[in-house]
PDB file of C-alpha atoms in Angstrom:
ATOM      1  CA  UNK G   1       0.000   0.000   0.000  1.00  0.00           C
ATOM      2  CA  UNK G   2       1.281   3.451  -0.865  1.00  0.00           C
ATOM      3  CA  UNK G   3      -0.322   5.622   1.843  1.00  0.00           C
ATOM      4  CA  UNK G   4      -0.533   5.286   5.602  1.00  0.00           C
ATOM      5  CA  UNK G   5      -3.988   6.774   5.964  1.00  0.00           C
ATOM      6  CA  UNK G   6      -6.878   4.510   5.045  1.00  0.00           C
ATOM      7  CA  UNK G   7     -10.234   6.123   4.264  1.00  0.00           C
ATOM      8  CA  UNK G   8     -13.502   4.610   5.426  1.00  0.00           C
ATOM      9  CA  UNK G   9     -14.478   3.775   1.838  1.00  0.00           C
ATOM     10  CA  UNK G  10     -11.204   1.917   1.305  1.00  0.00           C
ATOM     11  CA  UNK G  11     -11.645  -0.031   4.534  1.00  0.00           C
ATOM     12  CA  UNK G  12     -15.146  -1.053   3.465  1.00  0.00           C
ATOM     13  CA  UNK G  13     -13.877  -1.957  -0.008  1.00  0.00           C
ATOM     14  CA  UNK G  14     -11.218  -4.255   1.444  1.00  0.00           C
ATOM     15  CA  UNK G  15     -13.758  -5.924   3.720  1.00  0.00           C
ATOM     16  CA  UNK G  16     -16.192  -6.445   0.829  1.00  0.00           C
ATOM     17  CA  UNK G  17     -13.467  -7.913  -1.387  1.00  0.00           C
ATOM     18  CA  UNK G  18     -12.535 -10.377   1.333  1.00  0.00           C
ATOM     19  CA  UNK G  19     -16.198 -11.245   1.836  1.00  0.00           C
ATOM     20  CA  UNK G  20     -16.441 -11.895  -1.919  1.00  0.00           C
ATOM     21  CA  UNK G  21     -13.471 -14.289  -1.551  1.00  0.00           C
ATOM     22  CA  UNK G  22     -11.346 -12.449  -4.082  1.00  0.00           C
ATOM     23  CA  UNK G  23      -7.716 -13.560  -4.429  1.00  0.00           C
ATOM     24  CA  UNK G  24      -5.125 -11.742  -2.311  1.00  0.00           C
ATOM     25  CA  UNK G  25      -3.442 -10.364  -5.433  1.00  0.00           C
ATOM     26  CA  UNK G  26      -6.758  -9.065  -6.775  1.00  0.00           C
ATOM     27  CA  UNK G  27      -7.531  -7.333  -3.469  1.00  0.00           C
ATOM     28  CA  UNK G  28      -4.144  -5.644  -3.467  1.00  0.00           C
ATOM     29  CA  UNK G  29      -4.539  -4.498  -7.086  1.00  0.00           C
ATOM     30  CA  UNK G  30      -8.038  -3.099  -6.502  1.00  0.00           C
ATOM     31  CA  UNK G  31      -6.970  -1.262  -3.359  1.00  0.00           C
ATOM     32  CA  UNK G  32      -3.906   0.215  -5.070  1.00  0.00           C
ATOM     33  CA  UNK G  33      -6.038   1.339  -8.009  1.00  0.00           C
ATOM     34  CA  UNK G  34      -8.696   2.947  -5.807  1.00  0.00           C
ATOM     35  CA  UNK G  35      -6.030   4.643  -3.690  1.00  0.00           C
ATOM     36  CA  UNK G  36      -4.640   6.285  -6.818  1.00  0.00           C
ATOM     37  CA  UNK G  37      -8.157   7.329  -7.807  1.00  0.00           C
ATOM     38  CA  UNK G  38      -8.719   8.831  -4.355  1.00  0.00           C
ATOM     39  CA  UNK G  39      -5.489  10.825  -4.674  1.00  0.00           C
ATOM     40  CA  UNK G  40      -6.573  11.971  -8.125  1.00  0.00           C
ATOM     41  CA  UNK G  41      -9.968  13.077  -6.792  1.00  0.00           C
ATOM     42  CA  UNK G  42      -8.792  14.914  -3.717  1.00  0.00           C
ATOM     43  CA  UNK G  43     -12.153  14.212  -2.074  1.00  0.00           C
ATOM     44  CA  UNK G  44     -14.134  11.384  -0.524  1.00  0.00           C
ATOM     45  CA  UNK G  45     -14.809   8.542  -2.959  1.00  0.00           C
ATOM     46  CA  UNK G  46     -18.527   8.471  -2.142  1.00  0.00           C
ATOM     47  CA  UNK G  47     -18.864  12.164  -3.088  1.00  0.00           C
ATOM     48  CA  UNK G  48     -17.362  11.816  -6.585  1.00  0.00           C
ATOM     49  CA  UNK G  49     -19.831  12.389  -9.418  1.00  0.00           C
ATOM     50  CA  UNK G  50     -19.764  10.629 -12.778  1.00  0.00           C
ATOM     51  CA  UNK G  51     -17.884  13.544 -14.327  1.00  0.00           C
ATOM     52  CA  UNK G  52     -14.982  13.053 -11.909  1.00  0.00           C
ATOM     53  CA  UNK G  53     -14.945   9.315 -12.605  1.00  0.00           C
ATOM     54  CA  UNK G  54     -14.918  10.003 -16.361  1.00  0.00           C
ATOM     55  CA  UNK G  55     -11.909  12.306 -15.935  1.00  0.00           C
ATOM     56  CA  UNK G  56     -10.092   9.527 -14.088  1.00  0.00           C
ATOM     57  CA  UNK G  57     -10.891   7.056 -16.862  1.00  0.00           C
ATOM     58  CA  UNK G  58      -9.660   9.507 -19.497  1.00  0.00           C
ATOM     59  CA  UNK G  59      -6.468   9.964 -17.484  1.00  0.00           C
ATOM     60  CA  UNK G  60      -5.940   6.186 -17.345  1.00  0.00           C
ATOM     61  CA  UNK G  61      -6.499   5.847 -21.083  1.00  0.00           C
ATOM     62  CA  UNK G  62      -3.699   8.342 -21.648  1.00  0.00           C
ATOM     63  CA  UNK G  63      -1.199   6.290 -19.628  1.00  0.00           C
ATOM     64  CA  UNK G  64       1.192   3.657 -21.081  1.00  0.00           C
ATOM     65  CA  UNK G  65      -0.798   0.672 -19.816  1.00  0.00           C
ATOM     66  CA  UNK G  66      -2.329  -2.248 -21.677  1.00  0.00           C
ATOM     67  CA  UNK G  67      -5.904  -3.575 -21.924  1.00  0.00           C
ATOM     68  CA  UNK G  68      -5.520  -6.090 -19.088  1.00  0.00           C
ATOM     69  CA  UNK G  69      -4.417  -3.473 -16.583  1.00  0.00           C
ATOM     70  CA  UNK G  70      -7.149  -1.093 -17.745  1.00  0.00           C
ATOM     71  CA  UNK G  71      -9.639  -3.898 -17.116  1.00  0.00           C
ATOM     72  CA  UNK G  72      -8.295  -4.167 -13.568  1.00  0.00           C
ATOM     73  CA  UNK G  73      -8.761  -0.417 -12.955  1.00  0.00           C
ATOM     74  CA  UNK G  74     -12.291  -0.506 -14.386  1.00  0.00           C
ATOM     75  CA  UNK G  75     -13.195  -3.621 -12.395  1.00  0.00           C
ATOM     76  CA  UNK G  76     -12.009  -1.901  -9.212  1.00  0.00           C
ATOM     77  CA  UNK G  77     -14.271   1.073  -9.947  1.00  0.00           C
ATOM     78  CA  UNK G  78     -17.237  -1.184 -10.729  1.00  0.00           C
ATOM     79  CA  UNK G  79     -16.784  -3.113  -7.489  1.00  0.00           C
ATOM     80  CA  UNK G  80     -16.302   0.051  -5.433  1.00  0.00           C
ATOM     81  CA  UNK G  81     -19.380   1.880  -6.725  1.00  0.00           C
ATOM     82  CA  UNK G  82     -21.518  -1.111  -7.624  1.00  0.00           C
ATOM     83  CA  UNK G  83     -21.134  -3.074  -4.401  1.00  0.00           C
ATOM     84  CA  UNK G  84     -19.300  -1.207  -1.640  1.00  0.00           C
ATOM     85  CA  UNK G  85     -20.847   2.252  -2.074  1.00  0.00           C
ATOM     86  CA  UNK G  86     -24.130   1.158  -3.686  1.00  0.00           C
ATOM     87  CA  UNK G  87     -23.883   3.762  -6.477  1.00  0.00           C
ATOM     88  CA  UNK G  88     -23.794   1.613  -9.656  1.00  0.00           C
ATOM     89  CA  UNK G  89     -25.184   4.379 -11.892  1.00  0.00           C
ATOM     90  CA  UNK G  90     -21.941   6.318 -11.530  1.00  0.00           C
ATOM     91  CA  UNK G  91     -19.970   3.617 -13.385  1.00  0.00           C
ATOM     92  CA  UNK G  92     -22.699   2.396 -15.737  1.00  0.00           C
ATOM     93  CA  UNK G  93     -20.861   4.032 -18.662  1.00  0.00           C
ATOM     94  CA  UNK G  94     -17.744   1.870 -18.262  1.00  0.00           C
ATOM     95  CA  UNK G  95     -17.028  -0.678 -20.999  1.00  0.00           C
ATOM     96  CA  UNK G  96     -14.251  -3.190 -20.579  1.00  0.00           C
ATOM     97  CA  UNK G  97     -11.368  -3.022 -23.108  1.00  0.00           C
ATOM     98  CA  UNK G  98     -11.245  -5.863 -25.602  1.00  0.00           C
ATOM     99  CA  UNK G  99      -9.132  -8.832 -24.613  1.00  0.00           C
ATOM    100  CA  UNK G 100      -7.807  -9.468 -28.118  1.00  0.00           C
ATOM    101  CA  UNK G 101      -4.874  -7.121 -27.615  1.00  0.00           C
ATOM    102  CA  UNK G 102      -2.036  -6.728 -30.127  1.00  0.00           C
ATOM    103  CA  UNK G 103       0.941  -9.039 -29.931  1.00  0.00           C
ATOM    104  CA  UNK G 104       2.988  -8.305 -26.807  1.00  0.00           C
ATOM    105  CA  UNK G 105       6.162  -6.271 -27.043  1.00  0.00           C
ATOM    106  CA  UNK G 106       9.255  -8.104 -25.843  1.00  0.00           C
ATOM    107  CA  UNK G 107      12.748  -6.967 -24.958  1.00  0.00           C
ATOM    108  CA  UNK G 108      16.070  -8.449 -25.922  1.00  0.00           C
ATOM    109  CA  UNK G 109      18.405  -9.551 -23.141  1.00  0.00           C
ATOM    110  CA  UNK G 110      20.602  -6.525 -23.906  1.00  0.00           C
ATOM    111  CA  UNK G 111      17.622  -4.170 -23.541  1.00  0.00           C
ATOM    112  CA  UNK G 112      16.632  -5.768 -20.241  1.00  0.00           C
ATOM    113  CA  UNK G 113      20.179  -5.315 -18.964  1.00  0.00           C
ATOM    114  CA  UNK G 114      20.128  -1.624 -19.877  1.00  0.00           C
ATOM    115  CA  UNK G 115      16.812  -1.162 -18.065  1.00  0.00           C
ATOM    116  CA  UNK G 116      18.059  -2.930 -14.933  1.00  0.00           C
ATOM    117  CA  UNK G 117      21.198  -0.800 -14.993  1.00  0.00           C
ATOM    118  CA  UNK G 118      18.950   2.284 -15.034  1.00  0.00           C
ATOM    119  CA  UNK G 119      17.566   1.787 -11.519  1.00  0.00           C
ATOM    120  CA  UNK G 120      18.811   4.160  -8.834  1.00  0.00           C
ATOM    121  CA  UNK G 121      17.381   2.147  -5.913  1.00  0.00           C
ATOM    122  CA  UNK G 122      18.699  -1.383  -5.403  1.00  0.00           C
ATOM    123  CA  UNK G 123      15.385  -2.733  -4.088  1.00  0.00           C
ATOM    124  CA  UNK G 124      13.597  -2.019  -7.356  1.00  0.00           C
ATOM    125  CA  UNK G 125      16.464  -3.331  -9.475  1.00  0.00           C
ATOM    126  CA  UNK G 126      16.339  -6.654  -7.586  1.00  0.00           C
ATOM    127  CA  UNK G 127      12.520  -6.704  -7.671  1.00  0.00           C
ATOM    128  CA  UNK G 128      12.336  -6.354 -11.448  1.00  0.00           C
ATOM    129  CA  UNK G 129      15.286  -8.672 -11.990  1.00  0.00           C
ATOM    130  CA  UNK G 130      13.236 -11.274 -10.129  1.00  0.00           C
ATOM    131  CA  UNK G 131      10.194 -10.600 -12.335  1.00  0.00           C
ATOM    132  CA  UNK G 132      12.239 -10.948 -15.521  1.00  0.00           C
ATOM    133  CA  UNK G 133      14.106 -14.075 -14.402  1.00  0.00           C
ATOM    134  CA  UNK G 134      11.000 -15.904 -13.108  1.00  0.00           C
ATOM    135  CA  UNK G 135       8.168 -14.490 -15.245  1.00  0.00           C
ATOM    136  CA  UNK G 136       6.101 -13.579 -12.183  1.00  0.00           C
ATOM    137  CA  UNK G 137       3.275 -11.073 -12.360  1.00  0.00           C
ATOM    138  CA  UNK G 138       3.962  -7.926 -10.333  1.00  0.00           C
ATOM    139  CA  UNK G 139       1.123  -8.871  -7.957  1.00  0.00           C
ATOM    140  CA  UNK G 140       2.748 -12.272  -7.355  1.00  0.00           C
ATOM    141  CA  UNK G 141       6.268 -10.911  -6.856  1.00  0.00           C
ATOM    142  CA  UNK G 142       4.991  -8.221  -4.494  1.00  0.00           C
ATOM    143  CA  UNK G 143       3.455 -10.789  -2.131  1.00  0.00           C
ATOM    144  CA  UNK G 144       6.460 -13.099  -1.874  1.00  0.00           C
ATOM    145  CA  UNK G 145       7.531 -14.019   1.644  1.00  0.00           C
ATOM    146  CA  UNK G 146      10.946 -15.222   2.742  1.00  0.00           C
ATOM    147  CA  UNK G 147       9.467 -18.694   3.370  1.00  0.00           C
ATOM    148  CA  UNK G 148       8.642 -18.928  -0.341  1.00  0.00           C
ATOM    149  CA  UNK G 149      12.326 -19.085  -1.281  1.00  0.00           C
ATOM    150  CA  UNK G 150      13.390 -22.744  -1.374  1.00  0.00           C
ATOM    151  CA  UNK G 151      17.167 -22.730  -1.702  1.00  0.00           C
ATOM    152  CA  UNK G 152      17.476 -26.527  -1.458  1.00  0.00           C
ATOM    153  CA  UNK G 153      15.150 -27.295  -4.383  1.00  0.00           C
ATOM    154  CA  UNK G 154      16.046 -24.055  -6.208  1.00  0.00           C
ATOM    155  CA  UNK G 155      12.416 -22.985  -6.676  1.00  0.00           C
ATOM    156  CA  UNK G 156      10.146 -20.161  -5.558  1.00  0.00           C
ATOM    157  CA  UNK G 157       6.688 -20.986  -4.235  1.00  0.00           C
ATOM    158  CA  UNK G 158       4.070 -18.621  -5.683  1.00  0.00           C
ATOM    159  CA  UNK G 159       1.194 -18.805  -3.199  1.00  0.00           C
ATOM    160  CA  UNK G 160      -1.220 -16.223  -4.516  1.00  0.00           C
ATOM    161  CA  UNK G 161      -1.181 -16.623  -8.282  1.00  0.00           C
ATOM    162  CA  UNK G 162      -3.929 -15.541 -10.644  1.00  0.00           C
ATOM    163  CA  UNK G 163      -7.171 -17.240  -9.727  1.00  0.00           C
ATOM    164  CA  UNK G 164      -5.785 -18.091  -6.291  1.00  0.00           C
ATOM    165  CA  UNK G 165      -3.654 -20.931  -7.686  1.00  0.00           C
ATOM    166  CA  UNK G 166      -0.250 -21.882  -6.293  1.00  0.00           C
ATOM    167  CA  UNK G 167       2.709 -22.909  -8.453  1.00  0.00           C
ATOM    168  CA  UNK G 168       6.485 -23.297  -8.410  1.00  0.00           C
ATOM    169  CA  UNK G 169       8.908 -21.360 -10.592  1.00  0.00           C
ATOM    170  CA  UNK G 170      12.618 -22.084 -11.045  1.00  0.00           C
ATOM    171  CA  UNK G 171      15.169 -20.053  -9.097  1.00  0.00           C
ATOM    172  CA  UNK G 172      18.618 -20.126 -10.720  1.00  0.00           C
ATOM    173  CA  UNK G 173      21.604 -19.947  -8.341  1.00  0.00           C
ATOM    174  CA  UNK G 174      22.544 -16.445  -9.557  1.00  0.00           C
ATOM    175  CA  UNK G 175      19.078 -15.179  -8.612  1.00  0.00           C
ATOM    176  CA  UNK G 176      19.276 -16.812  -5.188  1.00  0.00           C
ATOM    177  CA  UNK G 177      22.642 -15.160  -4.585  1.00  0.00           C
ATOM    178  CA  UNK G 178      21.216 -11.790  -5.613  1.00  0.00           C
ATOM    179  CA  UNK G 179      18.218 -12.203  -3.304  1.00  0.00           C
ATOM    180  CA  UNK G 180      20.446 -13.206  -0.348  1.00  0.00           C
ATOM    181  CA  UNK G 181      22.683 -10.182  -0.832  1.00  0.00           C
ATOM    182  CA  UNK G 182      19.651  -7.890  -1.149  1.00  0.00           C
ATOM    183  CA  UNK G 183      17.953  -9.353   1.948  1.00  0.00           C
ATOM    184  CA  UNK G 184      21.071  -9.064   4.096  1.00  0.00           C
ATOM    185  CA  UNK G 185      21.431  -5.407   3.108  1.00  0.00           C
ATOM    186  CA  UNK G 186      17.755  -4.346   3.242  1.00  0.00           C
ATOM    187  CA  UNK G 187      16.413  -6.582   6.031  1.00  0.00           C
ATOM    188  CA  UNK G 188      12.763  -6.061   4.981  1.00  0.00           C
ATOM    189  CA  UNK G 189      10.187  -6.503   7.775  1.00  0.00           C
ATOM    190  CA  UNK G 190       8.862 -10.047   8.152  1.00  0.00           C
ATOM    191  CA  UNK G 191       7.374 -11.857   6.428  1.00  0.00           C
ATOM    192  CA  UNK G 192       7.828  -9.916   3.179  1.00  0.00           C
ATOM    193  CA  UNK G 193      10.670 -10.263   0.711  1.00  0.00           C
ATOM    194  CA  UNK G 194       9.952  -6.796  -0.695  1.00  0.00           C
ATOM    195  CA  UNK G 195       8.245  -4.254   1.544  1.00  0.00           C
ATOM    196  CA  UNK G 196       7.312  -0.593   1.706  1.00  0.00           C
ATOM    197  CA  UNK G 197       8.687   1.744   4.348  1.00  0.00           C
ATOM    198  CA  UNK G 198       5.425   1.227   6.252  1.00  0.00           C
ATOM    199  CA  UNK G 199       6.152  -2.494   6.520  1.00  0.00           C
ATOM    200  CA  UNK G 200       3.476  -3.536   4.037  1.00  0.00           C
ATOM    201  CA  UNK G 201       4.024  -5.394   0.728  1.00  0.00           C
ATOM    202  CA  UNK G 202       5.895  -3.292  -1.824  1.00  0.00           C
ATOM    203  CA  UNK G 203       3.698  -0.632  -3.455  1.00  0.00           C
ATOM    204  CA  UNK G 204       2.983  -1.601  -7.063  1.00  0.00           C
ATOM    205  CA  UNK G 205       2.511   1.932  -8.295  1.00  0.00           C
ATOM    206  CA  UNK G 206       5.771   3.166  -6.771  1.00  0.00           C
ATOM    207  CA  UNK G 207       7.563   0.193  -8.316  1.00  0.00           C
ATOM    208  CA  UNK G 208       5.986   0.886 -11.721  1.00  0.00           C
ATOM    209  CA  UNK G 209       7.124   4.503 -11.577  1.00  0.00           C
ATOM    210  CA  UNK G 210      10.660   3.364 -10.767  1.00  0.00           C
ATOM    211  CA  UNK G 211      10.536   1.032 -13.781  1.00  0.00           C
ATOM    212  CA  UNK G 212       9.337   3.824 -16.077  1.00  0.00           C
ATOM    213  CA  UNK G 213      12.196   6.049 -14.907  1.00  0.00           C
ATOM    214  CA  UNK G 214      14.714   3.247 -15.405  1.00  0.00           C
ATOM    215  CA  UNK G 215      13.459   2.515 -18.920  1.00  0.00           C
ATOM    216  CA  UNK G 216      13.742   6.220 -19.772  1.00  0.00           C
ATOM    217  CA  UNK G 217      17.340   6.257 -18.529  1.00  0.00           C
ATOM    218  CA  UNK G 218      18.062   3.111 -20.559  1.00  0.00           C
ATOM    219  CA  UNK G 219      17.289   4.986 -23.776  1.00  0.00           C
ATOM    220  CA  UNK G 220      15.931   1.927 -25.600  1.00  0.00           C
ATOM    221  CA  UNK G 221      12.954   3.750 -27.091  1.00  0.00           C
ATOM    222  CA  UNK G 222      10.373   1.580 -25.308  1.00  0.00           C
ATOM    223  CA  UNK G 223       8.086   2.250 -22.352  1.00  0.00           C
ATOM    224  CA  UNK G 224       8.768  -0.805 -20.233  1.00  0.00           C
ATOM    225  CA  UNK G 225       6.042  -2.337 -18.062  1.00  0.00           C
ATOM    226  CA  UNK G 226       6.234  -5.231 -15.584  1.00  0.00           C
ATOM    227  CA  UNK G 227       4.211  -7.418 -17.932  1.00  0.00           C
ATOM    228  CA  UNK G 228       6.653  -6.659 -20.755  1.00  0.00           C
ATOM    229  CA  UNK G 229       9.377  -8.236 -18.614  1.00  0.00           C
ATOM    230  CA  UNK G 230       7.119 -11.271 -18.073  1.00  0.00           C
ATOM    231  CA  UNK G 231       6.552 -11.582 -21.824  1.00  0.00           C
ATOM    232  CA  UNK G 232      10.289 -11.259 -22.430  1.00  0.00           C
ATOM    233  CA  UNK G 233      10.977 -14.066 -19.950  1.00  0.00           C
ATOM    234  CA  UNK G 234       8.621 -16.461 -21.753  1.00  0.00           C
ATOM    235  CA  UNK G 235       9.993 -15.551 -25.172  1.00  0.00           C
ATOM    236  CA  UNK G 236      13.548 -16.069 -23.949  1.00  0.00           C
ATOM    237  CA  UNK G 237      12.639 -19.541 -22.662  1.00  0.00           C
ATOM    238  CA  UNK G 238      11.060 -20.450 -25.994  1.00  0.00           C
ATOM    239  CA  UNK G 239      14.058 -19.256 -27.973  1.00  0.00           C
ATOM    240  CA  UNK G 240      16.338 -21.419 -25.841  1.00  0.00           C
ATOM    241  CA  UNK G 241      14.378 -24.601 -26.472  1.00  0.00           C
ATOM    242  CA  UNK G 242      11.953 -24.848 -23.547  1.00  0.00           C
ATOM    243  CA  UNK G 243       8.758 -26.568 -24.694  1.00  0.00           C
ATOM    244  CA  UNK G 244       5.440 -24.726 -24.571  1.00  0.00           C
ATOM    245  CA  UNK G 245       3.892 -27.000 -21.934  1.00  0.00           C
ATOM    246  CA  UNK G 246       6.661 -26.260 -19.412  1.00  0.00           C
ATOM    247  CA  UNK G 247       6.425 -22.541 -20.170  1.00  0.00           C
ATOM    248  CA  UNK G 248       2.654 -22.721 -19.598  1.00  0.00           C
ATOM    249  CA  UNK G 249       3.175 -24.272 -16.149  1.00  0.00           C
ATOM    250  CA  UNK G 250       5.842 -21.760 -15.083  1.00  0.00           C
ATOM    251  CA  UNK G 251       3.802 -18.796 -16.345  1.00  0.00           C
ATOM    252  CA  UNK G 252       0.653 -20.015 -14.583  1.00  0.00           C
ATOM    253  CA  UNK G 253      -1.468 -19.992 -17.751  1.00  0.00           C
ATOM    254  CA  UNK G 254      -4.763 -21.876 -17.535  1.00  0.00           C
ATOM    255  CA  UNK G 255      -4.741 -22.542 -21.276  1.00  0.00           C
ATOM    256  CA  UNK G 256      -1.903 -23.397 -23.654  1.00  0.00           C
ATOM    257  CA  UNK G 257      -3.471 -20.870 -26.041  1.00  0.00           C
ATOM    258  CA  UNK G 258      -2.183 -18.071 -23.826  1.00  0.00           C
ATOM    259  CA  UNK G 259       1.330 -19.481 -24.134  1.00  0.00           C
ATOM    260  CA  UNK G 260       1.406 -20.064 -27.894  1.00  0.00           C
ATOM    261  CA  UNK G 261       1.307 -16.304 -28.493  1.00  0.00           C
ATOM    262  CA  UNK G 262       5.043 -16.227 -27.765  1.00  0.00           C
ATOM    263  CA  UNK G 263       5.732 -18.260 -30.887  1.00  0.00           C
ATOM    264  CA  UNK G 264       4.489 -15.236 -32.846  1.00  0.00           C
ATOM    265  CA  UNK G 265       6.709 -12.610 -31.217  1.00  0.00           C
ATOM    266  CA  UNK G 266      10.122 -14.309 -31.275  1.00  0.00           C
ATOM    267  CA  UNK G 267      12.220 -12.944 -34.180  1.00  0.00           C
ATOM    268  CA  UNK G 268      14.767 -15.740 -33.673  1.00  0.00           C
ATOM    269  CA  UNK G 269      12.194 -18.523 -34.049  1.00  0.00           C
ATOM    270  CA  UNK G 270      10.488 -16.872 -37.000  1.00  0.00           C
ATOM    271  CA  UNK G 271      13.757 -16.135 -38.839  1.00  0.00           C
ATOM    272  CA  UNK G 272      14.998 -19.713 -38.287  1.00  0.00           C
ATOM    273  CA  UNK G 273      12.046 -21.309 -40.102  1.00  0.00           C
ATOM    274  CA  UNK G 274      12.923 -23.160 -43.280  1.00  0.00           C
ATOM    275  CA  UNK G 275      11.511 -21.315 -46.257  1.00  0.00           C
ATOM    276  CA  UNK G 276      10.011 -22.911 -49.384  1.00  0.00           C
ATOM    277  CA  UNK G 277      12.429 -20.616 -51.197  1.00  0.00           C
ATOM    278  CA  UNK G 278      15.092 -23.271 -50.542  1.00  0.00           C
ATOM    279  CA  UNK G 279      13.326 -25.577 -53.013  1.00  0.00           C
ATOM    280  CA  UNK G 280      13.361 -23.052 -55.853  1.00  0.00           C
ATOM    281  CA  UNK G 281      15.953 -22.256 -58.479  1.00  0.00           C
ATOM    282  CA  UNK G 282      15.806 -18.556 -59.162  1.00  0.00           C
TER     283      UNK G 282
END
């Protein structure tokens, strides 16, 4: 969480989300989104009219975020006004972005290195290194606890994945060494691996801003998002011979269809295909 003060509306929202049995990651995302909206408003959430909500939506649409994250922001608003505050008419105009988004943008290993070198705060450099090396969603990485790091089996236990599902992801020795060095230096408050100054899980929005600043310093001509690092991880695995089924399991995809998209965005795989041109004499 990014702020110490918690408004009454936010407290009620959190209670309602828990009552609705939403996943821990979903609750954290909704609360972070509504907190940002509350800061944007500068007034009580219950007092906002539809015009103010429309201005917030227009602001979001102007930000470098994809359809899935926009859907999360809109869903948070719909839950807040539709269920917690009992004012569904205020968000009746909202339409969810289409899911059939363009092919994801991926980064080369050299571009990722330049972005990671652009961080000024070690905590965020380690946090996004972890996301790139494991393919975790930012909501999953932000909720990691020290008990989730299994040095003996060289895996990380993801306890609050999308849909509330647990899974294991590989932890290479270099990553474990980086995490140990970071933990010894930072000593984040238990049980979190990455925490805010208030002792809560790391604030997603603050981390995203740090990533945007780092990508600007990198000078690669791309606005880097956490999900772009996740896409780059999967594409890197595919290019190095990992089969789609294993990538699906590590990424936490329910359907293999979500994983096959990476076969369309890898320049190395596409360029290596044998062309019918080889059979022609021209």
